[in-house]
Short mmCIF file of C-alpha atoms in Angstrom, two decimals:
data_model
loop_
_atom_site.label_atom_id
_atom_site.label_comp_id
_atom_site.label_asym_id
_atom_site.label_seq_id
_atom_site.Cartn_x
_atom_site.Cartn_y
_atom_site.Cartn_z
CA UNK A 10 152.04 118.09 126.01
CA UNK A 11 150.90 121.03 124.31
CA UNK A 12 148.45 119.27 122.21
CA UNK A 13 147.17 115.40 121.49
CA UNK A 14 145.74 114.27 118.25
CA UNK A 15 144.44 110.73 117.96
CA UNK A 16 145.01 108.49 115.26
CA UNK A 17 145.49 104.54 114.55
CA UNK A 18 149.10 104.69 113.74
CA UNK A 19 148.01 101.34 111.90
CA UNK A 20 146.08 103.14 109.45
CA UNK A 21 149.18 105.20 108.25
CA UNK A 22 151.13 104.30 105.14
CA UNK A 23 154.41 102.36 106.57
CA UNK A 24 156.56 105.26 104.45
CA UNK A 25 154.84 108.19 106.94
CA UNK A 26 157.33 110.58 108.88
CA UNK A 27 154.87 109.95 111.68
CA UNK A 28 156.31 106.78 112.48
CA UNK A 29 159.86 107.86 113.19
CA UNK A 30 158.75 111.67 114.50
CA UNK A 31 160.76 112.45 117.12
CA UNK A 32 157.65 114.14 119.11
CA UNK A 33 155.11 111.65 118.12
CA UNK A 34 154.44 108.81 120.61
CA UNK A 35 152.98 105.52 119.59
CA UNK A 36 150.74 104.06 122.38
CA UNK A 37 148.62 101.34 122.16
CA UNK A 38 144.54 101.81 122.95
CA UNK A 39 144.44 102.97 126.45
CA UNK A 40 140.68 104.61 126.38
CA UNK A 41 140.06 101.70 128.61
CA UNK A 42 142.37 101.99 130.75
CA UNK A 43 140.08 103.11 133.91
CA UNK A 44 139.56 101.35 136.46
CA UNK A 45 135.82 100.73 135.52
CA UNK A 46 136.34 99.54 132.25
CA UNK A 47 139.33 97.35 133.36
CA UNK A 48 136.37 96.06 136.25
CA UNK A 49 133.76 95.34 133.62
CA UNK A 50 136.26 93.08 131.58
CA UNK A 51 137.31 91.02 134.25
CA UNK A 52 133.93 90.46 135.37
CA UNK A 53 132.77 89.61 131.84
CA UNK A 54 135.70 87.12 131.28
CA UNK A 55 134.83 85.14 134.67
CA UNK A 56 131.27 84.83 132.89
CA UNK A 57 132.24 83.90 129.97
CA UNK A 58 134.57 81.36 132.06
CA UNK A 59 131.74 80.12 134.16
CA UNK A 60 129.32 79.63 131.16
CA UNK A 61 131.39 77.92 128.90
CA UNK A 62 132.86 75.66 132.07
CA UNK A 63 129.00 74.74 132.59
CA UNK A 64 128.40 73.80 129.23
CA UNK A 65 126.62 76.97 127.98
CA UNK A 66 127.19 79.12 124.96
CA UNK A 67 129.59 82.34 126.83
CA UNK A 68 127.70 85.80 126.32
CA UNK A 69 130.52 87.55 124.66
CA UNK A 70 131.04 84.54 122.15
CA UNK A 71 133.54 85.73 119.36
CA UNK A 72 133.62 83.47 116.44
CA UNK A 73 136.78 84.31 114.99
CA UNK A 74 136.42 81.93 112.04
CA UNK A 75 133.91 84.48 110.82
CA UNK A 76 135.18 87.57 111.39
#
């Protein structure tokens, strides 16, 4: 590729030529993609997993009835 420009393809009208560009690709989020990252959230989801198992409020909680 000669060059990469980021953008949320989600933020684009639905009527943009970028989403049927023959020499754009659509990928999903894949900044976390390392193997780090990918580390981190396993070990965070077999806390959370653990806490709430044992009774106890999770420490990456996401009330999705108020977001």
């Amino acid at each position: 590729l000669r060059r990469q420009r980021q953008m949320c393809i989600r933020d684009r009208p639905h009527d943009s030529p970028l989403r049927t560009h023959p020499r754009v690709v659509a990928l999903p989020h894949i900044g976390s993609a390392t193997h780090e990252t990918r580390q981190a959230m396993a070990e965070l989801a077999t806390t959370n997993a653990i806490e709430a198992l044992a009774g106890r409020r999770p420490p990456a909680a996401y009330a999705a009835a108020s977001a």
